Amino acid sequence: MSVLGRKRIMSALKEEDADNRLFISPMLDNRQIGDASVDVRLGHNFLTIKRGNLGAIDPRQKQSAPDRFRTRHQLDRGEAFFLHPNEMALASTLEYVRLPRTMSSYVTSRSKWGRLGLIIATATAVHPGFTGTITLELVNHGNVPLVLYPGLIVAQLILYEADGATPYQGELGLQTDLHPADISRDWQSDIHFWLPEI
Amino acid sequence: MVYSFPEEQYLKEKAHALRTGLFFRLEEFVDDFPTGSPGKLIDILKRILTAASDSIEAASDKRILILVYNAVHTLSEALDWLDNAHVSQTPRGLADFLDRIASMLAPSSMVLVAPSSKYNYSITDLVPWLTHFAQILVPPASQGSILSQLPQNLYLIQFPRIERENVLGHAVFGHEFGHPIAARFLQNYIATTEGQTHAHEAAREIAVVFQTELSALPPLGQMKAKMRHFQVVSQIHKRAIEELVSDAVGVFLFGPSALFALSDLFCQTELDQLPERGNYYYPPSRFRLREMHSLLEENGHLKALNELPGRGGAPLVSDAARSVLEYIGHLIADDLDRKNIGDEPHVSIAYRWVNKCLHAGHQYAQSEVGTLLYTVELATREISPLIDRLKMELPPSEIGIWPDETNADWRSAILSAWVMKFHQATNAGLGSSERRKKVVDTQRLALKGVEYCLLRDLYKKSLSPREEGYK
């Protein structure tokens, strides 16, 4: 399983066969293609969880009206989002990504931001054949608030060759915006064994 | 009757309470808006309300206080628009493309987009409304500083809330932006020699068509009757021109998407309803579709769509486009609307008058649209590759392969999605829930495509020369 270097990334972006082509769009600046990664930007939308009246998130219980516990922030270019110490927020990449079946990725902070305490993904894997914007889980592990703006390059994709994969068919694909998942709707078919009724 | 109750003082306090009530409701708008326009409106309203305090204090007449009270009451209508103008109700892509149209058709204008519980698409310029209330509520010495804050136009654009996700249907807004253009055309036309001639010809027709009725009346009665008939005819004519020229603007701005959006809207209405007072003299829907179809045929858009190539497994998508055009062609071939028009004397006189000036209206509309015209060359170049992108579940925003990709026109994003939607919605090979999912996905991809097209355009324009080499 080899990491794709710059030349291989560029050749994947230019691939004639659309089924095997890597799509990262919009690629506003070719300098986003690094030595062995592709920088991606923050999108316009952020989502935070309101603590009040939310006891716990329990996979046993379907969340009713989950938007009651969420605050969506949709920022214009130049508008600030403040991520406070120990706070988590969902965001998404500005870019829409389509990985060919022969490629997978993980998304991670760019080092500069990582050193300030910004984690951009707690669930980092991007599966072969994934199509959509990538939801980022932003966490501030630093001691001071971080100011984030739409368009900032805070994350990067590390791309790998994938062998024998089937295209991603999960519920988190084909998103065009950040997507808060509902864990009570997980596919896990043996959930009732692990969470018996009281 | 003499009483000691200080009525004026009490009315002043009521006016102040209402004024501050509205002021604080405006302060409560903390949600994010997709553009700066709601914030601008809030700012102007708060300035007017702040200045109104002096007007209330200075008022010495109960009637002025009642006027001020009612003015504040009416201003509070803005709360309804602002309540829903925030981002969870108004998609950013929609606000962006409406802003783009407004800024090109009317530079220095702003746009406030808000869904409405009513099933109606509308555009209203709030500047005259705000000016009117500023003149009532603000002391004369302070009016200048507030009125100078107003943009040239502040368009309130409303759409049915239940259609929020129907991005493709929002091509109807081309028609809405046409209304100010149609109004200007009418104003100019009426003042021309040709306009006056056509009006006199209509008056002469009235005298002939209603001769039997008129000849039974004394001279004064004849004059009154002629005026009454002329008023009806000119109202029908005016409404027809307003709607038909606005439809033309929609076609010039959006191409076939305008026809598809309007025909979707009309599928829930009666197509041949005669223009009458009860329906505000609207032209029959079938008539409007026919005119739009004819314009699209003239400018080559229909031929381009009919000739959409299939490519490697793609013929089904382009077949759907041809099938829809055939269906609309079949709809407009039915002549019932024209027969109804011909059978009613006022309407038939009015529509003969419409025929004399509609072409000029189309030419005026096209010249006003200017460089925003959605050309058939653009559509021919972009629709097929964008359909290919939609088939790959990508936003329809780019043509070509990196690093040579080019930005598509955002109208092409919408048109390609329309073609895809027709294919998906009628694909007998899919189950109904799968068809619905695909149509919803196409709508979302279209919105994303529009956002990307506008973003790339703005980004490219903002690049400094030394950075150009990187892209």
Coordinates of N, CA, C and O in Angstrom, one line a residue, chain B residues 133-272:
Chain B
F133 N -41.4 55.2 4.4 CA -41.6 55.2 5.8 C -40.5 56.1 6.5 O -40.7 56.7 7.6
A134 N -39.4 56.2 5.9 CA -38.3 57.1 6.4 C -38.9 58.5 6.4 O -38.7 59.3 7.3
Q135 N -39.6 58.9 5.3 CA -40.2 60.2 5.2 C -41.3 60.5 6.2 O -41.5 61.6 6.6
I136 N -41.9 59.4 6.6 CA -43.0 59.6 7.7 C -42.4 59.7 9.0 O -42.7 60.5 9.9
L137 N -41.4 58.8 9.3 CA -41.0 58.6 10.7 C -39.7 59.4 11.1 O -39.5 59.6 12.3
V138 N -39.0 59.8 10.1 CA -37.7 60.5 10.5 C -37.8 62.0 10.3 O -38.4 62.5 9.3
P139 N -37.3 62.8 11.3 CA -37.4 64.2 11.1 C -36.7 64.7 9.9 O -35.7 64.1 9.5
P140 N -37.2 65.7 9.2 CA -36.6 66.1 7.9 C -35.1 66.3 7.9 O -34.4 65.9 7.0
A141 N -34.6 66.9 9.0 CA -33.2 67.2 9.1 C -32.3 65.9 9.1 O -31.2 66.0 8.7
S142 N -32.9 64.8 9.5 CA -32.1 63.6 9.6 C -32.3 62.6 8.4 O -31.7 61.6 8.3
Q143 N -33.3 63.0 7.6 CA -33.7 62.0 6.5 C -32.5 61.8 5.5 O -32.3 60.7 5.1
G144 N -31.8 62.9 5.2 CA -30.7 62.7 4.2 C -29.7 61.7 4.6 O -29.3 60.8 3.8
S145 N -29.3 61.7 5.9 CA -28.3 60.7 6.3 C -28.7 59.3 6.2 O -28.0 58.4 6.0
I146 N -30.0 59.1 6.5 CA -30.6 57.7 6.4 C -30.8 57.3 5.0 O -30.5 56.2 4.6
L147 N -31.4 58.2 4.2 CA -31.8 57.8 2.8 C -30.5 57.6 2.0 O -30.5 56.8 1.1
S148 N -29.4 58.2 2.4 CA -28.1 58.0 1.6 C -27.6 56.7 1.9 O -26.7 56.2 1.1
Q149 N -28.0 56.0 2.9 CA -27.6 54.6 3.2 C -28.3 53.6 2.3 O -27.8 52.4 2.3
L150 N -29.4 54.0 1.7 CA -30.1 53.0 0.9 C -29.4 52.7 -0.4 O -28.8 53.6 -1.0
P151 N -29.4 51.4 -0.8 CA -28.8 51.0 -2.1 C -29.7 51.5 -3.2 O -30.8 52.0 -2.9
Q152 N -29.3 51.4 -4.4 CA -30.1 51.9 -5.5 C -31.4 51.0 -5.5 O -32.5 51.6 -5.7
N153 N -31.3 49.7 -5.3 CA -32.4 48.8 -5.2 C -32.1 47.8 -4.1 O -31.0 47.4 -4.0
L154 N -33.1 47.5 -3.3 CA -33.0 46.4 -2.4 C -34.2 45.4 -2.7 O -35.3 45.6 -2.3
Y155 N -33.8 44.4 -3.5 CA -34.9 43.5 -3.9 C -35.2 42.4 -2.9 O -34.3 41.7 -2.5
L156 N -36.5 42.4 -2.5 CA -36.9 41.3 -1.7 C -37.4 40.2 -2.6 O -38.3 40.4 -3.4
I157 N -36.7 39.1 -2.6 CA -37.1 38.0 -3.5 C -37.6 36.8 -2.7 O -37.0 36.3 -1.8
Q158 N -38.9 36.5 -2.9 CA -39.5 35.4 -2.1 C -39.8 34.2 -3.0 O -40.2 34.4 -4.2
F159 N -39.7 33.1 -2.4 CA -40.1 31.8 -3.1 C -40.9 31.0 -2.1 O -40.8 31.1 -0.9
P160 N -41.6 30.0 -2.6 CA -42.4 29.2 -1.7 C -41.5 28.3 -0.9 O -40.6 27.6 -1.4
R161 N -41.7 28.3 0.4 CA -40.8 27.6 1.4 C -40.8 26.1 1.1 O -39.7 25.5 1.2
I162 N -41.9 25.6 0.6 CA -41.9 24.1 0.4 C -41.1 23.8 -0.9 O -40.8 22.6 -1.1
E163 N -40.7 24.8 -1.6 CA -39.9 24.5 -2.8 C -38.4 24.8 -2.6 O -37.7 25.0 -3.6
R164 N -38.0 25.0 -1.4 CA -36.7 25.4 -1.1 C -35.6 24.5 -1.7 O -34.6 25.0 -2.3
E165 N -35.9 23.2 -1.7 CA -34.9 22.3 -2.2 C -34.9 22.2 -3.8 O -34.1 21.6 -4.4
N166 N -36.0 22.7 -4.3 CA -36.2 22.6 -5.8 C -35.4 23.7 -6.5 O -35.9 24.6 -7.1
V167 N -34.1 23.5 -6.5 CA -33.1 24.5 -7.0 C -33.4 24.8 -8.5 O -33.4 25.9 -9.0
L168 N -33.8 23.7 -9.2 CA -34.0 23.8 -10.7 C -35.2 24.7 -10.9 O -35.2 25.5 -11.9
G169 N -36.2 24.6 -10.1 CA -37.4 25.4 -10.2 C -37.1 26.9 -10.0 O -37.9 27.8 -10.5
H170 N -36.0 27.2 -9.4 CA -35.7 28.6 -9.1 C -35.3 29.4 -10.4 O -35.1 30.6 -10.3
A171 N -35.2 28.7 -11.5 CA -35.0 29.4 -12.8 C -36.2 30.3 -13.0 O -36.1 31.2 -13.9
V172 N -37.3 30.1 -12.3 CA -38.5 31.0 -12.5 C -38.1 32.4 -12.1 O -38.7 33.4 -12.5
F173 N -37.0 32.6 -11.3 CA -36.6 33.9 -10.9 C -36.2 34.8 -12.1 O -36.2 36.0 -12.0
G174 N -35.8 34.1 -13.2 CA -35.5 34.9 -14.4 C -36.7 35.8 -14.7 O -36.6 37.0 -15.1
H175 N -37.9 35.2 -14.6 CA -39.1 35.9 -14.9 C -39.3 37.1 -13.9 O -39.7 38.2 -14.3
E176 N -39.0 36.8 -12.7 CA -39.2 37.8 -11.6 C -38.3 39.0 -11.8 O -38.7 40.1 -11.7
F177 N -37.1 38.7 -12.2 CA -36.2 39.8 -12.5 C -36.6 40.6 -13.8 O -36.2 41.7 -14.0
G178 N -37.4 39.9 -14.5 CA -37.9 40.6 -15.7 C -39.0 41.7 -15.4 O -39.2 42.6 -16.3
H179 N -39.6 41.6 -14.3 CA -40.7 42.6 -14.0 C -40.2 44.1 -14.1 O -40.9 44.9 -14.7
P180 N -39.1 44.4 -13.4 CA -38.7 45.8 -13.5 C -38.4 46.2 -14.9 O -38.6 47.3 -15.4
I181 N -37.8 45.2 -15.7 CA -37.5 45.5 -17.1 C -38.8 45.7 -17.9 O -38.9 46.6 -18.7
A182 N -39.7 44.8 -17.7 CA -41.0 45.0 -18.4 C -41.7 46.3 -18.0 O -42.3 46.9 -18.9
A183 N -41.6 46.7 -16.8 CA -42.2 47.9 -16.4 C -41.6 49.1 -17.1 O -42.3 50.0 -17.5
R184 N -40.2 49.1 -17.2 CA -39.5 50.2 -17.9 C -39.9 50.2 -19.4 O -40.1 51.2 -20.0
F185 N -40.0 49.0 -20.0 CA -40.4 48.9 -21.4 C -41.8 49.6 -21.6 O -42.0 50.4 -22.5
L186 N -42.7 49.2 -20.7 CA -44.1 49.7 -20.9 C -44.1 51.2 -20.7 O -44.8 51.9 -21.5
Q187 N -43.4 51.7 -19.7 CA -43.3 53.2 -19.5 C -42.8 53.9 -20.7 O -43.3 54.9 -21.1
N188 N -41.7 53.3 -21.3 CA -41.1 54.0 -22.5 C -42.0 53.9 -23.7 O -42.3 54.8 -24.4
Y189 N -42.6 52.7 -23.8 CA -43.4 52.4 -25.0 C -44.7 53.3 -25.1 O -45.0 53.8 -26.1
I190 N -45.3 53.5 -23.9 CA -46.5 54.3 -23.9 C -46.2 55.7 -24.3 O -47.1 56.4 -24.9
A191 N -45.1 56.2 -24.1 CA -44.7 57.6 -24.4 C -44.3 57.8 -25.8 O -44.2 58.9 -26.3
T192 N -44.1 56.7 -26.6 CA -43.6 56.8 -28.0 C -44.8 57.1 -28.9 O -46.0 56.8 -28.5
T193 N -44.5 57.5 -30.1 CA -45.5 57.8 -31.1 C -46.2 56.5 -31.5 O -47.4 56.4 -31.6
E194 N -45.4 55.5 -31.6 CA -45.9 54.1 -32.0 C -46.9 53.6 -30.9 O -48.0 53.1 -31.2
G195 N -46.5 53.8 -29.6 CA -47.3 53.4 -28.5 C -48.7 54.1 -28.5 O -49.7 53.5 -28.3
Q196 N -48.6 55.4 -28.8 CA -49.9 56.2 -28.8 C -50.7 55.8 -30.0 O -51.9 55.6 -29.9
T197 N -50.1 55.5 -31.1 CA -50.8 55.0 -32.3 C -51.5 53.7 -32.0 O -52.7 53.5 -32.4
H198 N -50.8 52.8 -31.4 CA -51.4 51.5 -31.1 C -52.6 51.6 -30.2 O -53.6 50.9 -30.3
A199 N -52.4 52.5 -29.2 CA -53.5 52.8 -28.3 C -54.8 53.3 -29.0 O -55.9 52.9 -28.7
H200 N -54.5 54.3 -29.9 CA -55.7 54.8 -30.7 C -56.3 53.7 -31.5 O -57.5 53.7 -31.7
E201 N -55.5 52.9 -32.1 CA -56.1 51.8 -32.9 C -56.9 50.9 -32.1 O -58.0 50.5 -32.5
A202 N -56.5 50.6 -30.8 CA -57.3 49.8 -29.9 C -58.6 50.5 -29.6 O -59.7 49.9 -29.6
A203 N -58.6 51.8 -29.4 CA -59.8 52.6 -29.1 C -60.7 52.5 -30.3 O -62.0 52.4 -30.1
R204 N -60.2 52.6 -31.5 CA -61.1 52.6 -32.7 C -61.7 51.2 -32.8 O -62.9 51.0 -33.2
E205 N -60.9 50.1 -32.5 CA -61.5 48.8 -32.5 C -62.6 48.6 -31.5 O -63.6 48.0 -31.8
I206 N -62.5 49.3 -30.4 CA -63.5 49.2 -29.3 C -64.8 49.8 -29.9 O -65.9 49.3 -29.7
A207 N -64.6 51.0 -30.6 CA -65.8 51.7 -31.1 C -66.5 50.8 -32.1 O -67.8 50.8 -32.2
V208 N -65.8 50.0 -32.8 CA -66.4 49.1 -33.9 C -67.0 47.9 -33.2 O -68.2 47.5 -33.4
V209 N -66.3 47.2 -32.3 CA -66.7 46.0 -31.7 C -68.0 46.2 -30.9 O -68.9 45.3 -30.8
F210 N -68.0 47.3 -30.1 CA -69.1 47.6 -29.2 C -70.1 48.6 -29.8 O -70.8 49.2 -29.1
Q211 N -70.1 48.6 -31.1 CA -71.0 49.6 -31.8 C -72.4 49.6 -31.4 O -73.1 50.6 -31.1
T212 N -72.9 48.3 -31.3 CA -74.3 48.2 -31.0 C -74.7 48.8 -29.6 O -75.6 49.5 -29.4
E213 N -73.8 48.4 -28.6 CA -74.0 48.9 -27.3 C -73.9 50.5 -27.3 O -74.7 51.2 -26.7
L214 N -72.9 51.0 -27.9 CA -72.6 52.4 -27.9 C -73.6 53.2 -28.6 O -74.0 54.3 -28.1
S215 N -74.1 52.7 -29.7 CA -75.1 53.5 -30.5 C -76.4 53.7 -29.7 O -77.2 54.6 -30.0
A216 N -76.7 52.8 -28.7 CA -77.9 53.0 -27.9 C -77.8 54.0 -26.8 O -78.7 54.3 -26.1
L217 N -76.6 54.6 -26.7 CA -76.3 55.5 -25.6 C -76.3 56.9 -26.1 O -75.9 57.2 -27.2
P218 N -76.6 57.9 -25.2 CA -76.4 59.3 -25.5 C -74.9 59.6 -25.6 O -74.1 58.8 -25.1
P219 N -74.5 60.7 -26.2 CA -73.1 61.0 -26.4 C -72.2 60.9 -25.2 O -71.1 60.3 -25.2
L220 N -72.7 61.5 -24.1 CA -71.8 61.4 -22.8 C -71.7 59.9 -22.4 O -70.6 59.5 -22.0
G221 N -72.8 59.2 -22.5 CA -72.8 57.8 -22.1 C -71.9 57.0 -23.0 O -71.2 56.1 -22.5
Q222 N -71.9 57.4 -24.3 CA -71.0 56.7 -25.2 C -69.5 56.9 -24.8 O -68.7 55.9 -24.8
M223 N -69.2 58.1 -24.4 CA -67.8 58.4 -24.1 C -67.4 57.6 -22.8 O -66.3 57.1 -22.8
K224 N -68.3 57.6 -21.9 CA -68.0 56.9 -20.6 C -67.9 55.4 -20.9 O -67.0 54.8 -20.4
A225 N -68.7 54.9 -21.7 CA -68.7 53.5 -22.0 C -67.4 53.1 -22.8 O -66.7 52.1 -22.5
K226 N -67.0 54.0 -23.7 CA -65.8 53.8 -24.4 C -64.6 53.8 -23.5 O -63.7 52.9 -23.6
M227 N -64.6 54.7 -22.6 CA -63.5 54.8 -21.6 C -63.4 53.6 -20.7 O -62.3 53.0 -20.4
R228 N -64.6 53.1 -20.3 CA -64.7 51.9 -19.5 C -64.1 50.7 -20.2 O -63.3 49.9 -19.7
H229 N -64.5 50.5 -21.5 CA -64.0 49.4 -22.3 C -62.5 49.5 -22.5 O -61.8 48.5 -22.5
F230 N -62.1 50.8 -22.8 CA -60.7 51.0 -23.0 C -59.8 50.7 -21.8 O -58.7 50.1 -21.9
Q231 N -60.4 51.0 -20.6 CA -59.7 50.7 -19.4 C -59.4 49.2 -19.2 O -58.4 48.7 -18.9
V232 N -60.5 48.4 -19.5 CA -60.4 47.0 -19.4 C -59.3 46.5 -20.4 O -58.5 45.7 -20.1
V233 N -59.5 46.9 -21.6 CA -58.5 46.5 -22.7 C -57.1 46.8 -22.3 O -56.2 46.0 -22.5
S234 N -56.9 48.0 -21.9 CA -55.5 48.4 -21.6 C -55.0 47.7 -20.4 O -53.8 47.4 -20.3
Q235 N -55.8 47.3 -19.4 CA -55.4 46.6 -18.3 C -54.9 45.2 -18.7 O -53.9 44.6 -18.3
I236 N -55.7 44.6 -19.6 CA -55.4 43.2 -20.1 C -54.1 43.3 -20.9 O -53.2 42.5 -20.8
H237 N -54.0 44.4 -21.7 CA -52.7 44.6 -22.5 C -51.5 44.7 -21.6 O -50.5 44.1 -21.8
K238 N -51.7 45.6 -20.6 CA -50.6 45.9 -19.7 C -50.1 44.6 -19.0 O -48.9 44.3 -19.0
R239 N -51.0 43.9 -18.5 CA -50.7 42.7 -17.7 C -50.0 41.7 -18.7 O -49.0 41.0 -18.3
A240 N -50.5 41.5 -19.9 CA -49.9 40.6 -20.8 C -48.5 41.0 -21.1 O -47.6 40.1 -21.1
I241 N -48.3 42.2 -21.4 CA -46.9 42.7 -21.7 C -46.0 42.5 -20.5 O -44.8 42.0 -20.7
E242 N -46.5 42.8 -19.3 CA -45.7 42.6 -18.1 C -45.2 41.2 -18.0 O -44.0 40.9 -17.8
E243 N -46.2 40.3 -18.2 CA -45.8 38.8 -18.0 C -45.0 38.3 -19.2 O -44.1 37.5 -18.9
L244 N -45.4 38.6 -20.4 CA -44.7 38.0 -21.5 C -43.3 38.6 -21.7 O -42.3 37.9 -22.1
V245 N -43.1 39.9 -21.4 CA -41.7 40.4 -21.5 C -40.9 39.9 -20.3 O -39.7 39.5 -20.5
S246 N -41.5 39.7 -19.2 CA -40.8 39.1 -18.0 C -40.4 37.6 -18.4 O -39.3 37.2 -18.1
D247 N -41.3 36.9 -19.0 CA -41.0 35.5 -19.5 C -39.8 35.6 -20.4 O -38.9 34.7 -20.4
A248 N -39.8 36.6 -21.3 CA -38.7 36.7 -22.3 C -37.3 36.9 -21.5 O -36.3 36.3 -21.9
V249 N -37.4 37.7 -20.5 CA -36.1 38.0 -19.7 C -35.7 36.6 -19.1 O -34.5 36.3 -19.1
G250 N -36.6 35.8 -18.6 CA -36.3 34.5 -18.1 C -35.6 33.7 -19.1 O -34.6 33.0 -18.8
V251 N -36.1 33.7 -20.3 CA -35.5 32.9 -21.4 C -34.1 33.4 -21.7 O -33.2 32.6 -21.9
F252 N -33.9 34.7 -21.8 CA -32.6 35.3 -22.1 C -31.6 35.0 -21.0 O -30.4 34.8 -21.2
L253 N -32.1 35.0 -19.7 CA -31.2 34.7 -18.6 C -30.9 33.2 -18.4 O -29.7 32.9 -18.1
F254 N -31.9 32.4 -18.6 CA -31.7 31.0 -18.2 C -31.9 30.0 -19.3 O -31.7 28.8 -19.1
G255 N -32.2 30.5 -20.5 CA -32.4 29.5 -21.6 C -33.6 28.6 -21.4 O -34.5 28.9 -20.7
P256 N -33.4 27.3 -21.8 CA -34.5 26.4 -21.7 C -34.9 26.1 -20.2 O -36.1 25.7 -20.0
S257 N -34.0 26.3 -19.3 CA -34.4 26.1 -17.9 C -35.6 27.0 -17.5 O -36.4 26.6 -16.6
A258 N -35.7 28.2 -18.1 CA -36.8 29.0 -17.7 C -38.1 28.4 -18.2 O -39.2 28.4 -17.5
L259 N -38.1 27.8 -19.4 CA -39.3 27.1 -19.9 C -39.7 25.9 -19.1 O -40.8 25.7 -18.7
F260 N -38.7 25.1 -18.7 CA -38.9 23.9 -17.9 C -39.5 24.3 -16.5 O -40.4 23.7 -16.0
A261 N -38.9 25.4 -15.9 CA -39.4 25.8 -14.6 C -40.8 26.2 -14.6 O -41.6 25.9 -13.8
L262 N -41.1 27.0 -15.7 CA -42.5 27.6 -15.8 C -43.5 26.5 -16.1 O -44.6 26.4 -15.6
S263 N -43.1 25.5 -17.0 CA -44.0 24.5 -17.3 C -44.3 23.6 -16.1 O -45.4 23.0 -15.9
D264 N -43.2 23.4 -15.3 CA -43.4 22.6 -14.0 C -44.5 23.3 -13.1 O -45.4 22.7 -12.6
L265 N -44.3 24.7 -13.1 CA -45.2 25.5 -12.2 C -46.7 25.4 -12.8 O -47.6 25.3 -12.0
F266 N -46.8 25.4 -14.1 CA -48.1 25.5 -14.7 C -48.8 24.1 -14.7 O -50.0 24.0 -15.0
C267 N -48.0 23.0 -14.4 CA -48.7 21.7 -14.5 C -49.8 21.6 -13.4 O -50.6 20.8 -13.4
Q268 N -49.7 22.5 -12.4 CA -50.7 22.5 -11.4 C -51.8 23.6 -11.6 O -52.7 23.8 -10.8
T269 N -51.8 24.2 -12.8 CA -52.8 25.2 -13.0 C -53.6 24.9 -14.3 O -53.2 24.0 -15.1
E270 N -54.7 25.6 -14.5 CA -55.4 25.5 -15.7 C -54.7 26.3 -16.8 O -54.3 27.4 -16.6
L271 N -54.5 25.7 -18.0 CA -53.6 26.3 -19.0 C -54.3 27.3 -19.8 O -53.6 28.1 -20.5
D272 N -55.6 27.3 -19.9 CA -56.3 28.2 -20.8 C -57.2 29.2 -20.2 O -58.2 29.7 -20.8

